[in-house]
Short mmCIF file of N, CA and C and ligand atoms in Angstrom, two decimals:
data_model
loop_
_atom_site.label_atom_id
_atom_site.label_comp_id
_atom_site.label_asym_id
_atom_site.label_seq_id
_atom_site.Cartn_x
_atom_site.Cartn_y
_atom_site.Cartn_z
N MET J 1 6.13 90.45 -1.74
CA MET J 1 6.16 88.99 -1.50
C MET J 1 4.62 88.78 -0.94
N ASP J 2 4.21 87.68 -1.65
CA ASP J 2 2.99 87.07 -1.25
C ASP J 2 2.84 86.21 -0.02
N ILE J 3 2.42 86.64 0.98
CA ILE J 3 2.26 85.60 2.14
C ILE J 3 0.87 85.08 2.28
N GLU J 4 0.70 84.02 2.52
CA GLU J 4 -0.39 83.50 2.80
C GLU J 4 -0.33 82.85 4.27
N ILE J 5 -1.57 83.08 4.95
CA ILE J 5 -1.57 82.52 6.37
C ILE J 5 -2.76 81.36 6.66
N ARG J 6 -2.42 80.33 7.26
CA ARG J 6 -3.65 79.19 7.17
C ARG J 6 -2.93 78.53 8.55
N GLN J 7 -4.08 77.80 9.24
CA GLN J 7 -3.63 76.82 10.24
C GLN J 7 -3.20 75.71 9.97
N ALA J 8 -2.08 75.40 10.70
CA ALA J 8 -1.03 74.55 10.68
C ALA J 8 -1.87 72.95 10.84
N THR J 9 -1.23 71.90 9.93
CA THR J 9 -1.52 70.55 10.33
C THR J 9 -0.45 69.78 10.72
N ILE J 10 -0.73 68.33 11.00
CA ILE J 10 0.44 67.77 11.63
C ILE J 10 1.49 67.31 10.37
N GLU J 11 1.21 67.73 9.14
CA GLU J 11 1.81 67.41 7.89
C GLU J 11 2.98 68.44 7.83
N ASP J 12 2.76 69.46 8.57
CA ASP J 12 3.59 70.67 8.43
C ASP J 12 4.82 70.16 9.41
N ILE J 13 4.81 69.65 10.37
CA ILE J 13 5.68 69.29 11.43
C ILE J 13 7.19 69.27 10.82
N PRO J 14 7.60 68.64 9.69
CA PRO J 14 8.88 68.59 9.44
C PRO J 14 9.34 69.96 8.93
N GLU J 15 8.54 70.55 8.30
CA GLU J 15 8.95 72.05 8.05
C GLU J 15 9.09 73.06 9.14
N ILE J 16 8.29 73.04 10.03
CA ILE J 16 8.06 73.78 11.23
C ILE J 16 9.01 73.29 12.04
N THR J 17 9.32 72.16 12.23
CA THR J 17 10.73 71.97 13.29
C THR J 17 12.22 72.21 12.72
N THR J 18 12.44 72.13 11.16
CA THR J 18 13.25 72.79 10.86
C THR J 18 13.76 74.33 10.91
N LEU J 19 12.36 74.55 10.63
CA LEU J 19 12.61 76.12 10.52
C LEU J 19 12.76 76.66 11.84
N PHE J 20 12.17 76.10 13.05
CA PHE J 20 12.51 76.29 14.50
C PHE J 20 14.12 76.11 14.85
N ARG J 21 14.46 74.96 14.37
CA ARG J 21 15.88 74.70 14.53
C ARG J 21 16.67 75.68 13.88
N ASP J 22 16.73 76.21 12.87
CA ASP J 22 17.69 77.01 12.00
C ASP J 22 17.42 78.38 12.67
N THR J 23 16.40 78.67 12.65
CA THR J 23 16.05 80.31 13.27
C THR J 23 16.84 80.41 14.87
N VAL J 24 16.54 79.28 15.74
CA VAL J 24 17.07 79.56 16.85
C VAL J 24 18.71 79.53 16.78
N ARG J 25 19.07 78.56 15.87
CA ARG J 25 20.72 78.50 15.60
C ARG J 25 21.15 79.54 15.11
N ALA J 26 20.58 80.33 14.16
CA ALA J 26 21.21 81.36 13.32
C ALA J 26 20.57 82.88 13.92
N VAL J 27 19.59 83.18 14.33
CA VAL J 27 19.04 84.08 14.95
C VAL J 27 19.23 84.40 16.24
N ASN J 28 18.59 83.47 17.32
CA ASN J 28 18.45 83.70 18.66
C ASN J 28 20.03 83.58 19.02
N SER J 29 21.05 82.89 18.23
CA SER J 29 22.50 82.84 18.68
C SER J 29 23.13 83.87 18.93
N GLN J 30 22.42 85.18 18.40
CA GLN J 30 23.20 86.25 18.76
C GLN J 30 23.10 86.50 20.33
N HIS J 31 21.78 86.34 20.89
CA HIS J 31 21.78 86.71 22.40
C HIS J 31 21.86 85.54 23.34
N TYR J 32 21.99 84.25 22.99
CA TYR J 32 22.10 83.39 23.82
C TYR J 32 23.21 82.40 23.91
N SER J 33 23.85 81.73 24.52
CA SER J 33 25.39 81.14 24.44
C SER J 33 25.08 79.76 23.79
N ASP J 34 26.26 79.08 23.24
CA ASP J 34 25.90 78.05 22.68
C ASP J 34 25.09 76.93 23.09
N LYS J 35 25.42 76.55 24.68
CA LYS J 35 24.87 75.63 25.37
C LYS J 35 23.28 75.89 25.36
N GLN J 36 22.87 76.94 25.53
CA GLN J 36 21.38 77.51 25.56
C GLN J 36 20.77 77.26 24.27
N ILE J 37 21.66 77.61 23.06
CA ILE J 37 21.03 77.15 21.79
C ILE J 37 21.05 76.14 21.69
N GLN J 38 21.90 75.01 21.72
CA GLN J 38 22.01 73.43 21.69
C GLN J 38 20.40 73.18 22.62
N THR J 39 20.39 73.40 23.56
CA THR J 39 19.15 73.06 24.73
C THR J 39 17.70 73.49 23.93
N TRP J 40 17.78 74.79 23.68
CA TRP J 40 16.57 75.44 23.05
C TRP J 40 16.33 74.53 21.60
N SER J 41 17.35 74.37 20.80
CA SER J 41 17.07 74.03 19.35
C SER J 41 16.67 72.61 19.36
N ALA J 42 17.06 71.75 20.56
CA ALA J 42 16.83 70.15 20.60
C ALA J 42 15.22 70.11 20.42
N GLY J 43 14.57 71.32 20.99
CA GLY J 43 13.08 70.82 21.07
C GLY J 43 12.52 70.71 20.23
N ALA J 44 13.15 70.76 18.91
CA ALA J 44 12.75 70.52 17.52
C ALA J 44 12.40 69.25 17.28
N ASN J 45 13.24 68.41 18.32
CA ASN J 45 12.97 66.76 18.07
C ASN J 45 11.63 66.11 18.75
N ASP J 46 11.12 67.06 19.36
CA ASP J 46 10.32 66.68 20.35
C ASP J 46 8.70 66.54 19.64
N THR J 47 8.70 65.62 18.50
CA THR J 47 7.64 65.77 17.72
C THR J 47 6.29 65.59 18.46
N GLN J 48 6.27 64.89 19.28
CA GLN J 48 4.81 64.66 20.14
C GLN J 48 4.30 66.17 20.54
N LYS J 49 5.34 66.59 21.19
CA LYS J 49 5.06 67.87 21.54
C LYS J 49 4.68 68.97 20.56
N TRP J 50 5.23 68.86 19.25
CA TRP J 50 4.64 69.70 18.32
C TRP J 50 3.22 69.19 18.08
N GLU J 51 2.82 68.03 17.91
CA GLU J 51 1.49 67.61 17.16
C GLU J 51 0.71 67.97 18.43
N GLU J 52 1.02 67.82 19.55
CA GLU J 52 -0.04 68.54 20.48
C GLU J 52 -0.09 70.02 20.71
N ARG J 53 0.98 70.68 20.30
CA ARG J 53 0.41 71.98 20.17
C ARG J 53 -0.38 72.42 18.75
N ILE J 54 -0.05 71.75 17.90
CA ILE J 54 -0.91 71.91 16.62
C ILE J 54 -2.16 71.55 16.76
N ASN J 55 -2.65 70.30 17.56
CA ASN J 55 -3.93 70.01 17.74
C ASN J 55 -4.67 70.53 18.91
N LYS J 56 -3.86 71.27 19.82
CA LYS J 56 -4.76 71.99 20.81
C LYS J 56 -5.01 73.47 20.79
N PHE J 57 -3.48 74.14 20.35
CA PHE J 57 -3.81 75.51 20.23
C PHE J 57 -4.15 76.06 18.86
N TYR J 58 -4.26 77.24 18.97
CA TYR J 58 -4.18 78.15 17.78
C TYR J 58 -3.20 78.37 17.13
N PHE J 59 -2.78 77.47 15.95
CA PHE J 59 -1.69 77.20 15.45
C PHE J 59 -1.80 78.09 13.94
N LEU J 60 -0.60 78.91 13.39
CA LEU J 60 -0.88 79.51 12.22
C LEU J 60 0.55 79.22 11.44
N VAL J 61 0.42 78.88 10.24
CA VAL J 61 1.96 79.10 9.52
C VAL J 61 1.59 80.24 8.61
N ALA J 62 3.10 80.66 7.93
CA ALA J 62 2.74 81.76 6.93
C ALA J 62 3.36 80.82 5.76
N GLU J 63 3.09 81.14 4.76
CA GLU J 63 3.63 80.26 3.67
C GLU J 63 4.16 81.30 2.38
N THR J 64 5.00 81.02 1.75
CA THR J 64 4.98 81.90 0.24
C THR J 64 5.62 80.72 -0.62
N ASN J 65 5.19 80.71 -1.83
CA ASN J 65 5.49 79.93 -2.85
C ASN J 65 5.79 78.21 -2.04
N ASP J 66 4.52 77.80 -1.58
CA ASP J 66 4.48 76.45 -0.63
C ASP J 66 5.64 76.51 0.35
N THR J 67 6.25 77.25 0.81
CA THR J 67 7.33 77.33 1.61
C THR J 67 6.99 77.89 3.21
N ILE J 68 6.91 77.25 4.01
CA ILE J 68 6.61 77.96 5.38
C ILE J 68 7.83 78.61 5.63
N VAL J 69 7.73 79.90 6.12
CA VAL J 69 8.38 81.01 6.29
C VAL J 69 8.14 81.47 7.38
N GLY J 70 7.20 81.21 8.54
CA GLY J 70 6.74 81.62 9.78
C GLY J 70 5.66 80.73 10.64
N PHE J 71 5.81 80.98 11.57
CA PHE J 71 4.68 80.12 12.49
C PHE J 71 4.40 80.89 13.62
N ALA J 72 3.06 80.56 14.18
CA ALA J 72 2.84 81.58 15.63
C ALA J 72 2.04 80.62 16.11
N TYR J 73 1.88 80.71 17.46
CA TYR J 73 0.55 79.77 18.10
C TYR J 73 0.18 80.45 19.19
N LEU J 74 -1.31 80.24 19.78
CA LEU J 74 -1.90 81.14 21.07
C LEU J 74 -2.44 79.74 21.70
N LYS J 75 -2.19 79.66 23.20
CA LYS J 75 -2.11 78.95 24.14
C LYS J 75 -3.30 79.23 24.95
N ASN J 76 -4.07 78.86 25.64
CA ASN J 76 -4.97 78.93 26.40
C ASN J 76 -5.79 80.36 26.14
N GLY J 77 -6.28 80.50 24.68
CA GLY J 77 -6.98 81.60 24.56
C GLY J 77 -6.23 83.02 24.26
N ASN J 78 -5.49 83.24 25.38
CA ASN J 78 -4.59 84.75 25.28
C ASN J 78 -3.15 84.81 26.07
N TYR J 79 -2.48 83.44 25.68
CA TYR J 79 -0.98 83.32 25.77
C TYR J 79 -0.46 82.80 24.69
N PHE J 80 0.28 84.32 24.32
CA PHE J 80 0.91 84.16 22.86
C PHE J 80 2.23 83.39 22.86
N ASP J 81 2.31 81.92 22.68
CA ASP J 81 3.34 81.02 23.28
C ASP J 81 4.56 80.91 22.01
N GLY J 82 4.37 81.02 20.79
CA GLY J 82 5.33 80.86 20.10
C GLY J 82 5.41 81.90 18.63
N LEU J 83 6.40 82.35 18.21
CA LEU J 83 6.73 83.25 17.09
C LEU J 83 7.82 83.10 16.51
N PHE J 84 7.91 82.44 15.38
CA PHE J 84 9.06 82.38 14.58
C PHE J 84 9.31 82.33 13.25
N VAL J 85 10.10 83.05 12.62
CA VAL J 85 10.24 83.22 11.20
C VAL J 85 11.43 82.73 10.87
N HIS J 86 11.49 82.15 9.33
CA HIS J 86 12.42 81.30 8.83
C HIS J 86 13.70 82.41 8.74
N LYS J 87 15.04 81.85 9.20
CA LYS J 87 16.00 82.78 9.12
C LYS J 87 16.39 83.53 7.95
N ASN J 88 16.04 83.22 6.80
CA ASN J 88 16.34 83.82 5.55
C ASN J 88 15.02 84.79 5.00
N PHE J 89 14.26 84.95 5.73
CA PHE J 89 12.95 85.83 5.59
C PHE J 89 12.69 86.83 6.77
N GLN J 90 13.69 87.23 7.60
CA GLN J 90 13.61 87.92 8.74
C GLN J 90 13.35 89.38 8.01
N ARG J 91 12.65 90.21 8.78
CA ARG J 91 12.31 91.51 8.74
C ARG J 91 11.66 91.75 7.08
N HIS J 92 10.59 91.09 6.80
CA HIS J 92 9.92 90.94 5.91
C HIS J 92 8.40 91.46 6.05
N GLY J 93 8.40 91.70 7.39
CA GLY J 93 6.89 91.72 8.00
C GLY J 93 6.00 90.39 8.03
N ILE J 94 6.52 89.24 7.98
CA ILE J 94 5.83 88.18 8.02
C ILE J 94 5.61 87.98 9.81
N ALA J 95 6.32 88.41 10.83
CA ALA J 95 5.76 87.82 12.25
C ALA J 95 4.79 89.22 12.25
N SER J 96 4.97 90.26 11.63
CA SER J 96 3.74 91.47 12.10
C SER J 96 2.57 90.91 11.47
N LYS J 97 2.30 89.88 10.37
CA LYS J 97 1.16 89.60 10.06
C LYS J 97 0.42 88.49 10.75
N LEU J 98 1.41 87.53 11.38
CA LEU J 98 0.99 86.46 12.09
C LEU J 98 0.52 87.17 13.55
N LEU J 99 1.11 88.26 13.98
CA LEU J 99 0.80 88.73 15.40
C LEU J 99 -0.79 89.22 15.42
N ARG J 100 -1.03 90.12 14.07
CA ARG J 100 -2.05 90.73 13.67
C ARG J 100 -3.21 89.77 14.02
N ILE J 101 -3.00 88.49 13.29
CA ILE J 101 -4.14 87.64 13.47
C ILE J 101 -4.33 86.71 14.60
N ILE J 102 -2.98 86.55 15.08
CA ILE J 102 -3.05 85.97 16.42
C ILE J 102 -4.14 86.90 17.73
N GLU J 103 -3.62 88.15 17.48
CA GLU J 103 -4.41 88.98 18.26
C GLU J 103 -5.77 89.24 17.96
N SER J 104 -6.34 89.21 16.68
CA SER J 104 -7.58 89.10 16.43
C SER J 104 -8.43 88.19 17.02
N LYS J 105 -7.92 86.94 16.88
CA LYS J 105 -8.22 85.87 17.33
C LYS J 105 -8.62 85.77 19.06
N ALA J 106 -7.47 86.29 19.45
CA ALA J 106 -7.83 86.75 21.26
C ALA J 106 -9.02 87.71 21.25
N MET J 107 -8.77 88.53 20.42
CA MET J 107 -10.21 89.67 20.87
C MET J 107 -11.35 88.88 20.46
N MET J 108 -11.24 88.27 19.27
CA MET J 108 -12.69 87.69 19.13
C MET J 108 -12.93 86.83 19.94
N ASP J 109 -12.43 85.80 20.89
CA ASP J 109 -12.51 85.13 21.71
C ASP J 109 -13.02 85.65 23.03
N GLY J 110 -12.79 87.05 23.19
CA GLY J 110 -13.48 87.95 24.32
C GLY J 110 -12.40 88.19 25.21
N TYR J 111 -11.22 88.05 25.11
CA TYR J 111 -10.01 88.49 25.77
C TYR J 111 -9.77 90.12 25.67
N GLU J 112 -9.47 90.69 26.86
CA GLU J 112 -9.17 92.13 26.58
C GLU J 112 -7.47 92.39 27.02
N GLU J 113 -6.90 91.14 27.07
CA GLU J 113 -5.46 91.11 27.39
C GLU J 113 -4.73 90.05 26.72
N ILE J 114 -3.54 90.52 26.00
CA ILE J 114 -2.56 89.43 25.40
C ILE J 114 -1.43 89.19 26.25
N LYS J 115 -0.71 88.18 26.78
CA LYS J 115 0.35 87.93 27.18
C LYS J 115 1.61 87.22 26.65
N SER J 116 2.70 87.21 26.69
CA SER J 116 3.70 86.60 26.20
C SER J 116 4.99 86.53 27.04
N ASP J 117 5.91 85.60 26.59
CA ASP J 117 6.96 85.43 27.06
C ASP J 117 8.10 85.64 26.09
N VAL J 118 8.80 86.45 26.13
CA VAL J 118 9.73 86.63 24.57
C VAL J 118 11.02 86.61 25.22
N SER J 119 11.81 86.33 23.83
CA SER J 119 13.33 86.15 24.08
C SER J 119 14.06 87.50 24.08
N ILE J 120 15.08 87.76 24.47
CA ILE J 120 15.84 88.89 24.24
C ILE J 120 16.06 89.53 22.59
N THR J 121 15.87 88.24 21.83
CA THR J 121 15.97 88.59 20.38
C THR J 121 14.78 89.32 19.98
N ALA J 122 13.75 88.73 20.35
CA ALA J 122 12.12 89.36 19.82
C ALA J 122 11.82 90.42 20.53
N LEU J 123 12.62 90.66 21.67
CA LEU J 123 11.97 92.10 22.52
C LEU J 123 11.54 93.29 21.69
N PRO J 124 12.64 93.85 20.98
CA PRO J 124 12.42 94.76 20.17
C PRO J 124 11.16 94.83 19.09
N PHE J 125 10.90 93.47 18.50
CA PHE J 125 9.92 93.16 17.83
C PHE J 125 8.56 93.45 18.68
N PHE J 126 8.52 93.00 19.79
CA PHE J 126 7.18 93.17 20.45
C PHE J 126 7.26 94.70 21.14
N GLU J 127 7.98 95.43 21.35
CA GLU J 127 7.94 96.70 21.71
C GLU J 127 7.52 97.44 20.55
N ASN J 128 7.89 97.11 19.53
CA ASN J 128 7.18 98.01 18.49
C ASN J 128 5.86 97.85 17.83
N HIS J 129 5.49 96.67 18.65
CA HIS J 129 3.84 96.32 18.42
C HIS J 129 3.21 96.68 19.85
N TYR J 130 3.88 97.37 20.71
CA TYR J 130 3.09 98.21 21.75
C TYR J 130 3.13 97.08 23.11
N TYR J 131 3.74 96.01 23.10
CA TYR J 131 3.61 95.52 24.28
C TYR J 131 4.72 96.02 25.27
N ASP J 132 4.18 95.92 26.61
CA ASP J 132 5.13 96.57 27.57
C ASP J 132 5.55 95.16 28.12
N VAL J 133 6.48 95.62 28.85
CA VAL J 133 7.67 94.43 29.68
C VAL J 133 6.69 94.49 30.85
N ILE J 134 6.28 93.21 31.43
CA ILE J 134 5.91 93.33 32.87
C ILE J 134 7.35 92.94 33.80
N LYS J 135 8.09 91.84 33.23
CA LYS J 135 9.08 91.72 34.29
C LYS J 135 10.35 90.93 33.30
N LYS J 136 11.19 90.97 33.72
CA LYS J 136 12.26 90.35 33.22
C LYS J 136 12.56 88.98 33.93
N GLN J 137 12.58 88.03 33.60
CA GLN J 137 12.87 86.44 34.29
C GLN J 137 13.88 85.73 34.14
N LYS J 138 13.95 84.71 34.39
CA LYS J 138 14.71 83.57 34.28
C LYS J 138 14.01 82.45 34.17
N LYS J 139 14.22 81.67 32.94
CA LYS J 139 13.14 80.55 32.92
C LYS J 139 14.14 79.39 32.64
N VAL J 140 13.44 78.26 33.21
CA VAL J 140 14.42 77.21 32.96
C VAL J 140 13.90 75.92 32.02
N ILE J 141 14.62 75.72 31.24
CA ILE J 141 14.14 74.92 30.25
C ILE J 141 15.35 73.56 30.13
N LYS J 142 14.59 72.47 30.55
CA LYS J 142 15.58 71.25 30.82
C LYS J 142 16.99 71.80 31.49
N GLY J 143 16.72 72.22 32.41
CA GLY J 143 17.80 72.33 33.33
C GLY J 143 18.84 73.46 33.21
N MET J 144 18.48 74.29 31.86
CA MET J 144 19.22 75.46 31.37
C MET J 144 18.15 76.60 31.72
N THR J 145 18.99 77.82 32.25
CA THR J 145 18.22 79.02 32.65
C THR J 145 18.19 79.97 31.56
N PHE J 146 17.28 80.51 30.96
CA PHE J 146 17.25 81.39 30.03
C PHE J 146 16.51 82.68 30.45
N GLU J 147 17.39 83.78 30.08
CA GLU J 147 16.75 85.25 30.64
C GLU J 147 15.97 85.35 29.28
N ASN J 148 14.42 85.81 29.81
CA ASN J 148 13.53 86.59 28.67
C ASN J 148 12.70 87.20 29.58
N TYR J 149 11.45 87.97 28.88
CA TYR J 149 10.64 89.37 29.33
C TYR J 149 9.14 88.41 29.32
N ILE J 150 8.49 88.58 30.21
CA ILE J 150 7.17 88.46 30.28
C ILE J 150 6.36 89.85 29.66
N VAL J 151 5.67 89.78 28.48
CA VAL J 151 5.24 91.05 27.87
C VAL J 151 3.52 91.24 27.96
N SER J 152 3.03 92.14 28.08
CA SER J 152 1.49 92.03 27.84
C SER J 152 0.85 93.49 27.01
N LYS J 153 -0.03 93.20 26.65
CA LYS J 153 -0.57 94.49 25.63
C LYS J 153 -1.99 94.22 25.88
N THR J 154 -2.84 95.61 26.06
CA THR J 154 -4.19 95.48 26.06
C THR J 154 -4.94 95.57 24.50
N LEU J 155 -5.86 94.43 24.48
CA LEU J 155 -6.13 94.46 23.10
C LEU J 155 -7.40 95.50 22.82
C1 LIG Y 1 11.15 88.17 16.47
C2 LIG Y 1 10.80 87.51 15.11
C3 LIG Y 1 9.88 86.88 15.08
C4 LIG Y 1 10.53 88.83 14.10
O1 LIG Y 1 10.06 88.56 13.21
P1 LIG Y 1 10.00 89.36 11.66
O2 LIG Y 1 9.16 88.97 10.54
O3 LIG Y 1 11.58 89.43 10.98
O4 LIG Y 1 9.55 90.50 11.99
P2 LIG Y 1 8.85 92.01 11.17
O5 LIG Y 1 9.57 91.90 9.86
O6 LIG Y 1 7.24 91.82 10.93
O7 LIG Y 1 9.28 93.24 12.13
C5 LIG Y 1 8.46 94.39 12.07
C6 LIG Y 1 8.98 95.15 12.66
O8 LIG Y 1 9.59 95.17 14.36
C7 LIG Y 1 10.81 95.50 14.51
N1 LIG Y 1 11.83 94.71 14.54
C8 LIG Y 1 11.67 93.28 14.27
N2 LIG Y 1 12.94 92.56 14.49
C9 LIG Y 1 13.79 93.42 14.88
C10 LIG Y 1 15.06 93.52 15.51
N3 LIG Y 1 15.94 92.43 15.40
N4 LIG Y 1 15.47 94.53 16.16
C11 LIG Y 1 14.82 95.54 16.00
N5 LIG Y 1 13.79 95.65 15.63
C12 LIG Y 1 12.87 94.60 15.08
C13 LIG Y 1 11.01 96.32 13.34
O9 LIG Y 1 10.33 97.64 13.80
C14 LIG Y 1 10.47 95.77 12.07
O10 LIG Y 1 10.23 96.83 11.27
P3 LIG Y 1 11.42 97.16 9.98
O11 LIG Y 1 11.88 95.75 9.52
O12 LIG Y 1 10.27 97.97 9.17
O13 LIG Y 1 12.02 98.19 10.94
C15 LIG Y 1 12.09 87.00 14.31
O14 LIG Y 1 13.28 87.76 14.52
C16 LIG Y 1 12.50 85.67 14.51
O15 LIG Y 1 12.01 84.61 14.58
N6 LIG Y 1 13.40 85.60 16.07
C17 LIG Y 1 13.93 84.77 16.41
C18 LIG Y 1 12.98 83.60 17.41
C19 LIG Y 1 12.45 84.21 18.52
O16 LIG Y 1 13.17 84.73 19.19
N7 LIG Y 1 10.98 84.34 18.72
C20 LIG Y 1 10.42 84.57 19.84
C21 LIG Y 1 10.53 83.42 20.66
S1 LIG Y 1 9.92 83.82 22.16
#
């Protein structure tokens, strides 16, 4: 599969948010309750927040045949804040490609460490890419508690 990576623009928001909503519902639902999935996926509707993320952060999309099949973004230089792959394109190496570019960007900007907050679902992926768990935590999003992990890697 030919995957092209480019920086996101605000025109990508409808595709990005649909991917986000569908992936949370179809993939993260293995590890979180219906209520948690409902709260989490509703984040897709906050267009202003997505616009801010695209404008302020280093925000990448992965495309194949003009379809967005994944996205990732880096916040504040070395905080890897989001990584989502289309529900129908899981385990095709798309997240690995995005991660390599995100890590290179942090390195080029002079950071020696990268950190992330990762879901239970994504932890095996990050461990496979040599991230260490710093701690297991409970994160509150819109009044709902989510278990996840803070991970880090020396670049
Ligand atoms: C986690 C996620 C981004 C991985 O994306 P992906 O494109 O499927 O990952 P890759 O194909 O690059 O995976 C590379 C390797 O990581 C490991 N890996 C990935 N997903 C895994 C899983 N669910 N379980 C175990 N190992 C996994 C495997 O070793 C895999 O290599 P392999 O397929 O040859 O065995 C994707 O599953 C996803 O979108 N999850 C839901 C959203 C999410 O939780 N994102 C994190 C938000 S905090």
